[in-house]
mmCIF file of C-alpha atoms in Angstrom:
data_model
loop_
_atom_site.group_PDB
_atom_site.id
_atom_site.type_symbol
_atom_site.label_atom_id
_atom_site.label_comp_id
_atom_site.label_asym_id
_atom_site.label_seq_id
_atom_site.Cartn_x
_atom_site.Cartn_y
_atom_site.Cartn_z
ATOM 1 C CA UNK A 1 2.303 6.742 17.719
ATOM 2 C CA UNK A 2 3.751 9.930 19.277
ATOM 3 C CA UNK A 3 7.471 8.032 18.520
ATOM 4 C CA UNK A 4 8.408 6.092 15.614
ATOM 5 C CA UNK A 5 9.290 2.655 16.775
ATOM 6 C CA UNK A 6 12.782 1.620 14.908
ATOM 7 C CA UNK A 7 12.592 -1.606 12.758
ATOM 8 C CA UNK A 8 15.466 -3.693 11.237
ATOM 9 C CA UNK A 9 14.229 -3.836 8.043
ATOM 10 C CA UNK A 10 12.450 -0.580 7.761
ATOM 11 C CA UNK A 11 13.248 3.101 7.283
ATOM 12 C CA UNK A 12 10.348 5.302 8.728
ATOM 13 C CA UNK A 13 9.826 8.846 8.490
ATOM 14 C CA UNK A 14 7.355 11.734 9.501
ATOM 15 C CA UNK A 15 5.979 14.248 7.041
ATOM 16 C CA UNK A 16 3.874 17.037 8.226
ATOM 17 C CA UNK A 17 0.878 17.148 8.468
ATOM 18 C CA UNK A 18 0.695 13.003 9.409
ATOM 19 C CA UNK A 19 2.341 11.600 6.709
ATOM 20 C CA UNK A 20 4.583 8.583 7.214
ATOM 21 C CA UNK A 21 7.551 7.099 4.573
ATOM 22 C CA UNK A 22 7.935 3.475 5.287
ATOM 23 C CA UNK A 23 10.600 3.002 3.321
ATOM 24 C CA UNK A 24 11.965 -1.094 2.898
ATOM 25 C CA UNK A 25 15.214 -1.443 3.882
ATOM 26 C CA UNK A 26 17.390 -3.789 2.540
ATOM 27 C CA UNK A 27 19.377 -2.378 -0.343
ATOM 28 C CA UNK A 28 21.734 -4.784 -0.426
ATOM 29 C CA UNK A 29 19.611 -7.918 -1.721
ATOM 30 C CA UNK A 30 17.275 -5.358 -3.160
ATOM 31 C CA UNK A 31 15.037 -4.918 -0.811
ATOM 32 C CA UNK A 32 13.685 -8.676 -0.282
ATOM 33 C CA UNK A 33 11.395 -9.797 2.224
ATOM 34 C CA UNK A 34 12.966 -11.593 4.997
ATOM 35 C CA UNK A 35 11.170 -13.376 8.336
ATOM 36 C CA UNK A 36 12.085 -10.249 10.088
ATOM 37 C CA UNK A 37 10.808 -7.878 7.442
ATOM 38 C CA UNK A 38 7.549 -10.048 8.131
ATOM 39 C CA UNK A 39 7.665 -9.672 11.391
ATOM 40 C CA UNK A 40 8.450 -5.902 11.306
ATOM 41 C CA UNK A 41 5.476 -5.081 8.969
ATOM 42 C CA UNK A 42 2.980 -6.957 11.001
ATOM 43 C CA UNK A 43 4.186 -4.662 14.265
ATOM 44 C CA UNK A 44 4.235 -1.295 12.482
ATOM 45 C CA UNK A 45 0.722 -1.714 10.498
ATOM 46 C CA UNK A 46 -0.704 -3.875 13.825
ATOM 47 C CA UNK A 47 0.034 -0.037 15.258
ATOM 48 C CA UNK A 48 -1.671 2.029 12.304
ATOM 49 C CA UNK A 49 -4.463 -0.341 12.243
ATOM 50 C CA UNK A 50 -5.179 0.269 15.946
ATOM 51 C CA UNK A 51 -4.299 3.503 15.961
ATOM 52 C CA UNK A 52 -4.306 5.382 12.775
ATOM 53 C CA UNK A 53 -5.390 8.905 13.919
ATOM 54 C CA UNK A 54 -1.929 10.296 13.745
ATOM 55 C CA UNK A 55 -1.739 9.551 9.982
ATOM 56 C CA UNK A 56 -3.515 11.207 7.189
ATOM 57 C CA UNK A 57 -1.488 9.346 4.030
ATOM 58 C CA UNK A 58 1.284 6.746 3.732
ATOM 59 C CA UNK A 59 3.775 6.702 0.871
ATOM 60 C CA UNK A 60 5.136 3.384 0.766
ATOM 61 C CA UNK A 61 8.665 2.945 -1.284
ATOM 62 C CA UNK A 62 12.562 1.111 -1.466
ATOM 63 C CA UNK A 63 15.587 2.270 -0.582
ATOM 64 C CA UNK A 64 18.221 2.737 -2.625
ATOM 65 C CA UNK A 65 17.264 2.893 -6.719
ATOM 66 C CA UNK A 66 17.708 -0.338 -7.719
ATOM 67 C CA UNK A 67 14.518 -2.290 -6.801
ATOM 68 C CA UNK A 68 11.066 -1.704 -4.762
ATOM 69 C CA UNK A 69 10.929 -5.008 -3.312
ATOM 70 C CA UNK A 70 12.605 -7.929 -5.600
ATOM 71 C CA UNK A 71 9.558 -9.956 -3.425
ATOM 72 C CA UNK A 72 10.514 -12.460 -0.829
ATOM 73 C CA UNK A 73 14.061 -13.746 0.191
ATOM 74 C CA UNK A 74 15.104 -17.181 -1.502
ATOM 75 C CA UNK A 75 17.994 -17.336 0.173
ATOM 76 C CA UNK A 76 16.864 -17.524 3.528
ATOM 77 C CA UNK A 77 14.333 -20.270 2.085
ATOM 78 C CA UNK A 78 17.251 -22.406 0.607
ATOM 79 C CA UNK A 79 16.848 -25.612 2.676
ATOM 80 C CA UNK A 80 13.539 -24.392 4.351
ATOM 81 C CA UNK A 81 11.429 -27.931 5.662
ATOM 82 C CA UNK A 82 7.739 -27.714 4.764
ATOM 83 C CA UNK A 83 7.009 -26.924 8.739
ATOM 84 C CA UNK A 84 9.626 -24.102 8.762
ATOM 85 C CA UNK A 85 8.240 -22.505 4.641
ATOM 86 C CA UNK A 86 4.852 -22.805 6.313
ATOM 87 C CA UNK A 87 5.146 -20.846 9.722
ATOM 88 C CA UNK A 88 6.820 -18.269 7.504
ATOM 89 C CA UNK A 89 4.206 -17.865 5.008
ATOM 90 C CA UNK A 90 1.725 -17.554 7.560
ATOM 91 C CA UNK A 91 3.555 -14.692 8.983
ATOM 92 C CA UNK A 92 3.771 -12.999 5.281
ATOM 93 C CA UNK A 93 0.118 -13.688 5.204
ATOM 94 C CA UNK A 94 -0.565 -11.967 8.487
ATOM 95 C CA UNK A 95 2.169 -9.159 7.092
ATOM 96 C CA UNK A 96 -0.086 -8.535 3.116
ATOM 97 C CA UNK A 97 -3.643 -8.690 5.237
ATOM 98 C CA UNK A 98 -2.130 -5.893 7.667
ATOM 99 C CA UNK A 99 -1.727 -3.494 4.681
ATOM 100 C CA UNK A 100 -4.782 -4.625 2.775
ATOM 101 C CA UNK A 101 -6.684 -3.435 5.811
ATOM 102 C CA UNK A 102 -5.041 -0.397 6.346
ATOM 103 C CA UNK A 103 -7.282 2.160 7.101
ATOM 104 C CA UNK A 104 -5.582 5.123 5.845
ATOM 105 C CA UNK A 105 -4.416 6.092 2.404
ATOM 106 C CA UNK A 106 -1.565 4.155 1.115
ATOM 107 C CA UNK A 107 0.480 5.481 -2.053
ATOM 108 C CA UNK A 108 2.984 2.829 -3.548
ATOM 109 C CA UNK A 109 6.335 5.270 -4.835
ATOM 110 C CA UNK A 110 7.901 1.958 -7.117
ATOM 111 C CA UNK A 111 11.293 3.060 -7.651
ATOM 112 C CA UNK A 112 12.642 0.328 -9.183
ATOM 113 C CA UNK A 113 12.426 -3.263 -9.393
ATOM 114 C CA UNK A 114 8.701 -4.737 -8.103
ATOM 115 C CA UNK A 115 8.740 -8.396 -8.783
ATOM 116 C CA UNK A 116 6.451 -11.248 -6.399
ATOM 117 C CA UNK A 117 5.471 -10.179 -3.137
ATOM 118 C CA UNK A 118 6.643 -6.757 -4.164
ATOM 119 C CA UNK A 119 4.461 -6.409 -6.961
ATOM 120 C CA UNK A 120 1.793 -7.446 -4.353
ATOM 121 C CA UNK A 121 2.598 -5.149 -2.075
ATOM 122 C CA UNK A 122 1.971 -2.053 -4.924
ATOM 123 C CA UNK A 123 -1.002 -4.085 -5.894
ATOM 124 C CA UNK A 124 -2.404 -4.037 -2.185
ATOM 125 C CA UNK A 125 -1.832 -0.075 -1.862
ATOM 126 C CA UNK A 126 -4.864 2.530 -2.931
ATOM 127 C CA UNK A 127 -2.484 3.579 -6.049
ATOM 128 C CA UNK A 128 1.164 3.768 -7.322
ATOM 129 C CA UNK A 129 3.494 6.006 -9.273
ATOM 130 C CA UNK A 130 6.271 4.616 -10.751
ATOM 131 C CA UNK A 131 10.201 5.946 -12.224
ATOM 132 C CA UNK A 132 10.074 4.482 -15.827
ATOM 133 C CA UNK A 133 12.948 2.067 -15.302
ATOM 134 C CA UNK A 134 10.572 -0.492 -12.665
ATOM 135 C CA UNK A 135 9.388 -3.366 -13.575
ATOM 136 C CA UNK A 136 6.978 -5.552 -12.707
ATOM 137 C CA UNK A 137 6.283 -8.910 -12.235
ATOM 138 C CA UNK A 138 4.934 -11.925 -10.480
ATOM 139 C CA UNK A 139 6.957 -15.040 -11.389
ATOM 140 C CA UNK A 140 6.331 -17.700 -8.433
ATOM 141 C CA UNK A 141 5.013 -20.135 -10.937
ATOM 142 C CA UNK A 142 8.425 -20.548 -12.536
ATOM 143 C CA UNK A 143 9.958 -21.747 -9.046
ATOM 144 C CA UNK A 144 7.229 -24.326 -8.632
ATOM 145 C CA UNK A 145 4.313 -22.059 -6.471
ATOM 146 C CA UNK A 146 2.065 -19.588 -7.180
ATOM 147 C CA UNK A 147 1.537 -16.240 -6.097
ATOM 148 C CA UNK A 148 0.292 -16.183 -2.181
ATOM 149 C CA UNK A 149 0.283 -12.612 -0.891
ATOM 150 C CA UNK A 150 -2.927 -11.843 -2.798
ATOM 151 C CA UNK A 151 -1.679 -11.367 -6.231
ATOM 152 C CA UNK A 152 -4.366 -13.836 -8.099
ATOM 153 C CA UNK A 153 -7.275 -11.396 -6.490
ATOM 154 C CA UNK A 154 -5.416 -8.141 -6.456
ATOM 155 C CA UNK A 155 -3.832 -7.869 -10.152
ATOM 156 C CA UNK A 156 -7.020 -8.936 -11.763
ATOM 157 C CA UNK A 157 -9.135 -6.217 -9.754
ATOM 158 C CA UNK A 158 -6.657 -3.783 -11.248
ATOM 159 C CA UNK A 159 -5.974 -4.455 -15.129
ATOM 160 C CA UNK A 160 -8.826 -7.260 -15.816
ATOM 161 C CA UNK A 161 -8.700 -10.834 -15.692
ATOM 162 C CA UNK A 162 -7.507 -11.962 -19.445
ATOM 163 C CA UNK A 163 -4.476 -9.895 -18.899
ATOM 164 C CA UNK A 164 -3.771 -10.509 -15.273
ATOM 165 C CA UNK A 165 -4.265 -14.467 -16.608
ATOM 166 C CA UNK A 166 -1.389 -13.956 -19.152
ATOM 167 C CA UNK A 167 1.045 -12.063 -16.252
ATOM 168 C CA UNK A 168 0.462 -14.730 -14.178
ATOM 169 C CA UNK A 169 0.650 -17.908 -16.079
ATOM 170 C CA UNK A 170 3.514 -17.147 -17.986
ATOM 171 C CA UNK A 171 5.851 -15.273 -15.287
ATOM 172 C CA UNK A 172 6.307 -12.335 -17.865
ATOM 173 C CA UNK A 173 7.730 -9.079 -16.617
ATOM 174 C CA UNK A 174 6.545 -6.369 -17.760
ATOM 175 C CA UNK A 175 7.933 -2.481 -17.826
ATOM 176 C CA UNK A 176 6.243 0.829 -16.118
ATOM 177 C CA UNK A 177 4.887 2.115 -19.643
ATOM 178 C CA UNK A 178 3.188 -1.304 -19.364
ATOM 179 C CA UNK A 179 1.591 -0.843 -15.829
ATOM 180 C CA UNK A 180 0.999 2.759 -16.738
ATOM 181 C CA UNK A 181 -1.280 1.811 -19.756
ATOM 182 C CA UNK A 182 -2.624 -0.901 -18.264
ATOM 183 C CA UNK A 183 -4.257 1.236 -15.254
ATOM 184 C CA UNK A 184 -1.873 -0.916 -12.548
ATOM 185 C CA UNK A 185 0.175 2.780 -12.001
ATOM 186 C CA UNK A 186 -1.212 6.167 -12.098
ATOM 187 C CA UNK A 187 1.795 7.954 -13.238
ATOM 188 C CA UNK A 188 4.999 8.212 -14.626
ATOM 189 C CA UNK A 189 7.735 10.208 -12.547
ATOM 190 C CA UNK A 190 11.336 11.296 -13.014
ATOM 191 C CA UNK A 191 13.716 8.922 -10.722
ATOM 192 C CA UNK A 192 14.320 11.899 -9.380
ATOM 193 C CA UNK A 193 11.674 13.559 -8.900
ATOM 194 C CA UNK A 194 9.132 10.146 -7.933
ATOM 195 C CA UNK A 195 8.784 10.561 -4.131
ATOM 196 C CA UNK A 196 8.588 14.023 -4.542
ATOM 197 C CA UNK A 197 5.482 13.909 -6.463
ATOM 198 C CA UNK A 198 4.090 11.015 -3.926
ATOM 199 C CA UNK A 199 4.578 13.251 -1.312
ATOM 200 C CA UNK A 200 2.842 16.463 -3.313
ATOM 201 C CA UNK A 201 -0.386 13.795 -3.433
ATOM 202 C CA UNK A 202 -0.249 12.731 0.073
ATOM 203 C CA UNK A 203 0.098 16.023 0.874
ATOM 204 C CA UNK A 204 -2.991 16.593 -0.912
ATOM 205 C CA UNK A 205 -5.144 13.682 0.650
ATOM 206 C CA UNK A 206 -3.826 14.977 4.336
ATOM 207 C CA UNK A 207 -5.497 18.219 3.630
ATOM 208 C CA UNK A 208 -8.785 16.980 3.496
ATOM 209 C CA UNK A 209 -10.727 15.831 6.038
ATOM 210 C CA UNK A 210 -9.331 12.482 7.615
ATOM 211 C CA UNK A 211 -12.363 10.924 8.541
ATOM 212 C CA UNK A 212 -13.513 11.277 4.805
ATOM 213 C CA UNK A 213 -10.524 10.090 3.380
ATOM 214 C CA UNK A 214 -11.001 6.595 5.921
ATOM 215 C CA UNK A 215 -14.418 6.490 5.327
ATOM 216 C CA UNK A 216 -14.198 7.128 1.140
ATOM 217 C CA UNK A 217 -11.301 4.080 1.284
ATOM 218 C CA UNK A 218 -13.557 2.139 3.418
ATOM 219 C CA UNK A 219 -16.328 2.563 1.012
ATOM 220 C CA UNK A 220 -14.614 2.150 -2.109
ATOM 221 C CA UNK A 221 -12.877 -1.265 -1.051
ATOM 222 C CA UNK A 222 -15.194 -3.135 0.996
ATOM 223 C CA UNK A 223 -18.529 -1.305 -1.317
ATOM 224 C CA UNK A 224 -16.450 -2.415 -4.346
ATOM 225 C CA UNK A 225 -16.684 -6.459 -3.370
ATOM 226 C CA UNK A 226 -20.389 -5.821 -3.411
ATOM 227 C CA UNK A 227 -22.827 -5.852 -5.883
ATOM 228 C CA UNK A 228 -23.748 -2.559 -7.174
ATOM 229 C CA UNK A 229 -27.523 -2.023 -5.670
ATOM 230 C CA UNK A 230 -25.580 -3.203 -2.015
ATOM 231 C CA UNK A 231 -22.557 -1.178 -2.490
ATOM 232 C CA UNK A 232 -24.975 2.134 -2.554
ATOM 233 C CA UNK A 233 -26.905 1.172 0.399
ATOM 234 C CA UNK A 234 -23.321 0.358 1.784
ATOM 235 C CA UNK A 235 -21.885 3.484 0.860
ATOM 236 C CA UNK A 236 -24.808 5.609 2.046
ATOM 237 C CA UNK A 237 -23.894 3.660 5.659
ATOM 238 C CA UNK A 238 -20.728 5.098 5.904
ATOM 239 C CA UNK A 239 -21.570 8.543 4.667
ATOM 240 C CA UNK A 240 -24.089 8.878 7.459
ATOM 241 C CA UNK A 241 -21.124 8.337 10.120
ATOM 242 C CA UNK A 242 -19.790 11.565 9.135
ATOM 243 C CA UNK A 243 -23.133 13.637 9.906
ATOM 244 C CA UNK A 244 -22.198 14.187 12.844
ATOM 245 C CA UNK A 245 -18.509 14.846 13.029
ATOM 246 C CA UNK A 246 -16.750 18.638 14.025
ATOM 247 C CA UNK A 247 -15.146 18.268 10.692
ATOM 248 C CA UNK A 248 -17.913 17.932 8.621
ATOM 249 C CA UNK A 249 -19.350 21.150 10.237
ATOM 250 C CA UNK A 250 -16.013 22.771 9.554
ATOM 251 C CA UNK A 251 -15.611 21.889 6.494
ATOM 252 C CA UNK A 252 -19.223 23.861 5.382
ATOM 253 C CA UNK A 253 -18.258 26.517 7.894
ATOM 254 C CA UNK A 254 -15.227 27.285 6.336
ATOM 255 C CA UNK A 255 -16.408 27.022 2.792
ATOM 256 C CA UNK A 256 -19.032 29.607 3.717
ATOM 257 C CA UNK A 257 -16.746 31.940 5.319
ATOM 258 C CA UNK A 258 -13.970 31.103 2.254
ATOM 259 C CA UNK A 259 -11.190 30.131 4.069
ATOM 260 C CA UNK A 260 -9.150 27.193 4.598
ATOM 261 C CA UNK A 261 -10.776 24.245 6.503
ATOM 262 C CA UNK A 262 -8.802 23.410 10.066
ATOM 263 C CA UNK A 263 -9.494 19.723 10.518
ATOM 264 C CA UNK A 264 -8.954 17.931 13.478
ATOM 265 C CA UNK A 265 -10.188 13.927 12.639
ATOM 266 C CA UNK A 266 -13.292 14.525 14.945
#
């Protein structure tokens, strides 16, 4: 992706070395997820998914300070017929599944509100930070559904099924500290000072090898559906594909000769 494609609903932006900001982009209703916000996720991560040598880390956040994602749009779903709710859905499905399969390093920055499908979408990235004023939630079952972006498998992965059960039955928000204790967010951040400290960590994962960093994702996600015995044998699989990479033979070389390691992602 030697140019970032422009989206309607999306703010991208290139940190060196290969880090992209996808930032959502619809202030004004608080960032909500429209068709075309479907549509525009499934194109950009169709691209990183195909291609994702150019990036070493994504941090993905809202614009504006208000909300994250307030999850998806009910307004544009006001009069929806089954048919029409349907083919959307199945574009939002296509749009969660994109990011879940991500192959490189995703950090959620949750600047403010994360409610529904944005609470999925944190709950779908490796980890999260969070500014002390977001919130959380995932309320479909008080407007007569249920979550369907992956929340019922997600949340309970993250914070244990008794208290995922209680989020999701009863609709409850529930504040930063919350996630924070809970193990849903790794840390607390300043407002102002939240993607900053994203960044700092992405910066950190792009300076290691990027075939590790894949590989260690691929390991810990798929490995981590396994049983344990199966996950090692799994694991040891993907370790053995970096044997023979020029990276992993820089990596020794240049902790031998004590200087800094010049990857390249081959």
């Amino acid at each position: 992706m030697s140019e970032l494609p422009r989206y309607e609903t999306l703010a991208l932006e290139r940190r060196d070395p290969g880090i992209l900001i996808i930032r959502f982009n619809r202030p004004e209703v608080r960032n909500a997820i429209s068709t075309q916000m479907g549509r525009d996720m499934v194109d950009l991560f169709g691209r990183i998914n195909a291609d994702p040598a150019p990036w070493r880390c994504i941090v993905l956040t809202g614009a504006g300070d208000r909300a994250f994602c307030a999850g998806v749009d009910l307004k544009e779903r006001r009069g929806m017929s089954d048919d029409d709710w349907n083919r959307q859905h199945a574009l939002f499905e296509h749009m969660m599944l994109g990011v879940l399969d991500c192959p490189v390093p995703i950090i959620a920055a949750v600047n403010g509100a994360a409610y529904a499908g944005g609470c999925e979408f944190v709950l779908l990235c490796d980890f999260a930070y969070a500014a002390p004023q977001a919130r959380f939630a995932l309320t479909e079952v008080r407007i007569g559904i249920m979550p369907g972006g992956g929340g019922t498998q997600t949340l309970p992965r993250r914070i244990g099924a008794a208290r995922a059960a209680e989020v999701i039955l009863t609709g409850t928000p529930f504040s930063a500290a919350q996630a924070h204790e809970w193990g849903m967010v790794n840390r607390l951040c300043p407002q102002e000072t939240l993607l900053d400290e994203a960044l700092a960590t992405a910066a950190t994962i792009a300076g290691n090898a990027p075939l590790s960093t894949r590989q260690a994702k691929r390991a810990m996600t798929l490995g981590g559906r396994m049983d344990l015995r199966s996950g090692m044998f799994f694991e040891i699989d993907v370790y053995n594909k970096l044997v023979g990479t020029a990276d992993r033979r820089e990596g020794i070389a240049a902790f031998n000769e004590k200087r800094a390691p010049a990857f390249t992602g081959r």
